[in-house]
Short mmCIF file of C-alpha atoms in Angstrom, two decimals:
data_model
loop_
_atom_site.label_atom_id
_atom_site.label_comp_id
_atom_site.label_asym_id
_atom_site.label_seq_id
_atom_site.Cartn_x
_atom_site.Cartn_y
_atom_site.Cartn_z
CA MET A 1 18.20 41.45 -2.32
CA ASN A 2 15.73 40.02 -4.85
CA THR A 3 17.90 37.34 -6.47
CA PRO A 4 16.63 34.43 -8.60
CA LEU A 5 17.35 32.15 -5.65
CA ALA A 6 15.28 34.33 -3.33
CA GLU A 7 12.45 34.45 -5.89
CA ARG A 8 12.41 30.66 -6.24
CA TYR A 9 12.42 30.19 -2.49
CA ALA A 10 9.56 32.66 -2.05
CA ALA A 11 7.56 30.88 -4.76
CA VAL A 12 8.00 27.51 -3.03
CA ARG A 13 6.99 28.99 0.34
CA HIS A 14 3.87 30.47 -1.28
CA ARG A 15 2.96 27.14 -2.90
CA LEU A 16 3.45 25.34 0.40
CA GLU A 17 1.40 27.86 2.39
CA THR A 18 -1.39 27.65 -0.20
CA ALA A 19 -1.40 23.85 -0.06
CA VAL A 20 -1.47 23.86 3.74
CA ARG A 21 -4.43 26.26 3.82
CA ARG A 22 -6.27 24.27 1.18
CA ALA A 23 -5.84 21.14 3.29
CA GLY A 24 -7.25 22.93 6.33
CA ARG A 25 -4.01 22.55 8.24
CA ALA A 26 -1.85 24.97 10.23
CA PRO A 27 1.43 26.29 8.77
CA ALA A 28 3.36 24.75 11.66
CA ASP A 29 2.07 21.31 10.65
CA VAL A 30 4.45 21.01 7.67
CA THR A 31 8.22 21.50 7.62
CA LEU A 32 9.98 22.46 4.40
CA VAL A 33 13.36 20.76 3.96
CA ALA A 34 15.47 22.51 1.32
CA VAL A 35 17.46 19.83 -0.50
CA SER A 36 20.90 21.22 -1.28
CA LYS A 37 22.38 18.17 -3.03
CA TYR A 38 25.41 19.18 -5.19
CA HIS A 39 24.83 22.87 -4.50
CA PRO A 40 27.64 24.76 -2.75
CA ALA A 41 27.65 25.79 0.88
CA GLU A 42 27.32 29.41 -0.25
CA ALA A 43 23.91 28.66 -1.76
CA VAL A 44 22.81 26.99 1.48
CA ALA A 45 23.93 30.04 3.45
CA ALA A 46 21.99 32.32 1.09
CA VAL A 47 18.77 30.35 1.61
CA ALA A 48 19.38 30.20 5.36
CA ALA A 49 19.63 33.99 5.33
CA LEU A 50 16.08 34.06 3.93
CA GLY A 51 14.81 32.29 7.03
CA GLN A 52 15.06 28.65 6.00
CA ARG A 53 16.36 26.40 8.79
CA ASP A 54 15.97 22.78 7.62
CA PHE A 55 18.28 21.45 4.88
CA GLY A 56 18.53 17.96 3.42
CA GLU A 57 21.56 16.19 2.01
CA ASN A 58 21.70 12.93 0.07
CA TYR A 59 25.38 12.08 0.38
CA VAL A 60 27.14 11.65 3.71
CA GLN A 61 30.51 13.11 2.77
CA GLU A 62 28.98 16.13 1.06
CA ALA A 63 26.76 16.72 4.08
CA LEU A 64 29.64 16.56 6.54
CA GLN A 65 31.66 19.03 4.48
CA LYS A 66 28.78 21.50 4.41
CA GLN A 67 28.16 21.06 8.12
CA GLU A 68 31.77 22.01 8.77
CA ALA A 69 31.68 24.97 6.36
CA LEU A 70 28.44 26.29 7.86
CA ALA A 71 29.07 25.47 11.51
CA GLY A 72 28.11 29.00 12.55
CA GLU A 73 24.70 28.90 10.87
CA ASP A 74 21.44 28.05 12.65
CA ILE A 75 20.73 24.99 10.51
CA LEU A 76 18.99 21.68 11.16
CA TRP A 77 20.48 19.03 8.88
CA HIS A 78 18.43 16.14 7.51
CA CYS A 79 19.94 12.96 6.07
CA ILE A 80 17.62 12.07 3.20
CA GLY A 81 19.80 9.72 1.12
CA HIS A 82 20.48 6.01 1.41
CA VAL A 83 22.96 5.21 4.17
CA GLN A 84 25.12 2.12 3.89
CA SER A 85 25.33 0.22 7.15
CA ARG A 86 29.10 0.71 7.31
CA LYS A 87 28.54 4.49 7.15
CA ALA A 88 26.27 4.54 10.22
CA LYS A 89 29.07 5.87 12.44
CA ASP A 90 29.44 8.88 10.13
CA VAL A 91 25.80 9.98 10.38
CA ALA A 92 24.74 8.94 13.88
CA GLY A 93 24.22 12.01 16.03
CA ARG A 94 25.15 14.44 13.25
CA PHE A 95 21.66 15.03 11.84
CA ALA A 96 18.46 16.36 13.36
CA LEU A 97 16.63 13.59 11.51
CA ILE A 98 17.69 10.55 9.48
CA HIS A 99 14.89 9.82 7.00
CA THR A 100 16.21 6.62 5.47
CA VAL A 101 16.51 3.76 7.96
CA ASP A 102 15.61 0.72 5.88
CA SER A 103 17.19 -2.32 7.56
CA GLU A 104 17.77 -3.87 10.95
CA LYS A 105 21.52 -3.85 10.26
CA LEU A 106 21.55 -0.08 9.73
CA ALA A 107 19.43 0.47 12.84
CA HIS A 108 21.75 -1.65 14.97
CA ASN A 109 24.85 0.07 13.56
CA LEU A 110 23.40 3.50 14.33
CA HIS A 111 22.73 2.29 17.86
CA LYS A 112 26.27 0.97 18.26
CA ALA A 113 27.71 4.28 17.07
CA LEU A 114 25.78 6.17 19.78
CA TRP A 115 25.84 3.76 22.70
CA ARG A 116 28.56 4.01 25.36
CA PRO A 117 29.14 0.42 26.49
CA GLU A 118 31.54 1.45 29.24
CA ASP A 119 28.73 2.96 31.28
CA ASP A 120 25.59 1.78 29.42
CA THR A 121 24.45 5.27 28.46
CA CYS A 122 23.34 7.04 25.29
CA PRO A 123 24.28 10.73 25.49
CA VAL A 124 22.57 11.36 22.14
CA VAL A 125 19.21 10.05 20.97
CA GLN A 126 18.91 10.07 17.19
CA ASP A 127 15.53 10.80 15.60
CA VAL A 128 14.85 8.50 12.63
CA LEU A 129 12.23 7.67 10.03
CA LEU A 130 11.77 4.35 8.27
CA GLN A 131 12.06 4.55 4.50
CA VAL A 132 9.30 2.52 2.86
CA ASN A 133 9.51 1.38 -0.77
CA ILE A 134 5.88 2.30 -1.21
CA GLY A 135 5.91 1.79 -4.98
CA GLU A 136 7.66 -1.62 -4.75
CA GLU A 137 10.34 -0.48 -7.20
CA VAL A 138 13.33 -2.80 -7.41
CA GLN A 139 15.75 0.04 -8.14
CA LYS A 140 14.85 2.03 -5.03
CA SER A 141 15.93 1.68 -1.42
CA GLY A 142 13.38 1.19 1.31
CA ILE A 143 11.72 -1.60 3.20
CA ASP A 144 8.65 -3.37 1.87
CA ALA A 145 5.44 -2.15 3.43
CA ALA A 146 4.75 -5.65 4.79
CA GLU A 147 8.06 -5.62 6.68
CA THR A 148 7.66 -2.16 8.21
CA ALA A 149 6.14 -3.31 11.49
CA ARG A 150 9.02 -5.72 12.14
CA LEU A 151 11.65 -3.04 11.54
CA ALA A 152 9.68 -0.56 13.64
CA GLU A 153 9.65 -3.01 16.54
CA THR A 154 13.42 -3.40 16.24
CA VAL A 155 14.02 0.36 16.29
CA LEU A 156 11.71 0.81 19.28
CA GLN A 157 13.91 -1.57 21.26
CA LEU A 158 17.06 0.52 20.67
CA PRO A 159 17.39 3.24 23.32
CA THR A 160 19.61 5.47 21.18
CA LEU A 161 17.01 5.77 18.40
CA ARG A 162 13.67 7.59 18.48
CA LEU A 163 11.24 6.39 15.82
CA CYS A 164 9.33 9.42 14.53
CA GLY A 165 7.49 8.14 11.46
CA LEU A 166 7.86 7.08 7.83
CA MET A 167 9.39 8.38 4.61
CA CYS A 168 8.87 7.42 0.97
CA LEU A 169 10.01 8.13 -2.56
CA PRO A 170 7.04 7.18 -4.74
CA PRO A 171 7.39 6.46 -8.45
CA PHE A 172 8.29 9.70 -10.21
CA PHE A 173 5.43 11.44 -11.95
CA ASP A 174 5.28 14.88 -13.54
CA ASP A 175 1.62 14.88 -12.52
CA GLY A 176 1.42 15.06 -8.74
CA GLU A 177 -2.05 13.55 -8.82
CA ALA A 178 -0.51 10.28 -9.99
CA ALA A 179 1.62 10.20 -6.84
CA ARG A 180 -1.33 10.85 -4.52
CA PRO A 181 -2.30 7.17 -4.02
CA PHE A 182 1.21 6.39 -2.81
CA PHE A 183 1.11 9.23 -0.30
CA ALA A 184 -2.26 8.02 0.93
CA ALA A 185 -0.87 4.49 1.25
CA LEU A 186 2.04 5.71 3.38
CA ARG A 187 -0.32 7.64 5.62
CA LYS A 188 -2.52 4.56 6.12
CA LEU A 189 0.55 2.44 6.85
CA ARG A 190 1.65 4.96 9.47
CA ASP A 191 -1.82 5.10 11.02
CA ASP A 192 -2.00 1.30 11.20
CA LEU A 193 1.45 1.14 12.82
CA GLU A 194 0.45 3.66 15.48
CA LEU A 195 -2.51 1.47 16.40
CA SER A 196 -0.64 -1.84 16.37
CA LEU A 197 2.49 -0.58 18.15
CA GLY A 198 0.73 1.80 20.53
CA VAL A 199 3.20 4.62 19.92
CA PRO A 200 2.87 8.01 18.22
CA LEU A 201 4.57 8.32 14.83
CA PRO A 202 4.05 12.01 14.08
CA HIS A 203 6.00 12.43 10.86
CA LEU A 204 5.40 11.59 7.22
CA SER A 205 8.27 12.71 5.00
CA MET A 206 6.86 12.70 1.48
CA GLY A 207 6.54 15.05 -1.45
CA MET A 208 9.12 16.86 -3.57
CA SER A 209 9.18 19.70 -6.10
CA GLY A 210 6.61 18.23 -8.48
CA ASP A 211 4.14 16.76 -6.02
CA PHE A 212 4.45 18.28 -2.56
CA GLU A 213 1.03 19.95 -2.74
CA GLN A 214 -0.64 16.55 -3.08
CA ALA A 215 1.58 15.15 -0.34
CA VAL A 216 0.47 17.93 2.02
CA GLU A 217 -3.17 17.19 1.24
CA GLU A 218 -2.53 13.54 2.09
CA GLY A 219 -0.91 14.31 5.45
CA ALA A 220 2.78 15.04 4.86
CA THR A 221 4.48 16.73 7.80
CA ILE A 222 7.82 17.11 5.97
CA VAL A 223 8.30 17.94 2.29
CA ARG A 224 11.69 17.83 0.55
CA VAL A 225 12.23 20.42 -2.18
CA GLY A 226 15.47 20.90 -4.08
CA THR A 227 15.29 21.96 -7.72
CA ASP A 228 12.44 24.42 -7.29
CA ILE A 229 14.51 26.26 -4.66
CA PHE A 230 18.12 25.91 -5.78
CA GLY A 231 17.58 25.48 -9.52
CA PRO A 232 18.94 22.65 -11.68
CA ARG A 233 21.54 20.55 -9.93
CA PRO A 234 25.12 21.02 -11.09
CA PRO A 235 27.15 17.92 -12.00
CA ARG A 236 28.28 15.84 -9.06
CA PRO A 237 31.66 17.12 -7.81
#
């Protein structure tokens, strides 16, 4: 059925495929995460029926409610919002990828939530990204670029966590070209970390509705798109 939601989703897929081709990359190189913040589980199910598998949620409680409501769907859930350290136990092991690890305390609390001290095992390994405050904005979460290596070394020492790369929320611009330098800076930071740490960091989560084409051209492997798929966000419940 050709609904407005289906039309918006198709338009985003077309934009993404065009950007990937223009960058000389393969379609499999970039994952689209549909950000369903504030939108009902029914809307998520409708987009999943169109073939979308990866969905991002900003708020832990909202995410857990949708996971329960859509337990029968083939969905990979991404935690893309700030996680308070005391909430680590609520997210650890419940998401395919946590994009927003930004402190040693959060990393250690995620580890504690997954580790079984009685037999020194970790039945679940949680994939994580480090959130970098690439624009040095005081109002945003994320670790300073200069501190990223230290946090990465901490995460690499925790057997329950698998460090997969970096994530950023650059300063908001209507013009995606203005965001491009921040995407390039995150890519360089990732590349430098791979060299200094000697480990692969395959993922760069960067780019949203207004700038994901530029993010793809600068090396994004994950883009997070909400409004251009689901439409304007309803008020917070």
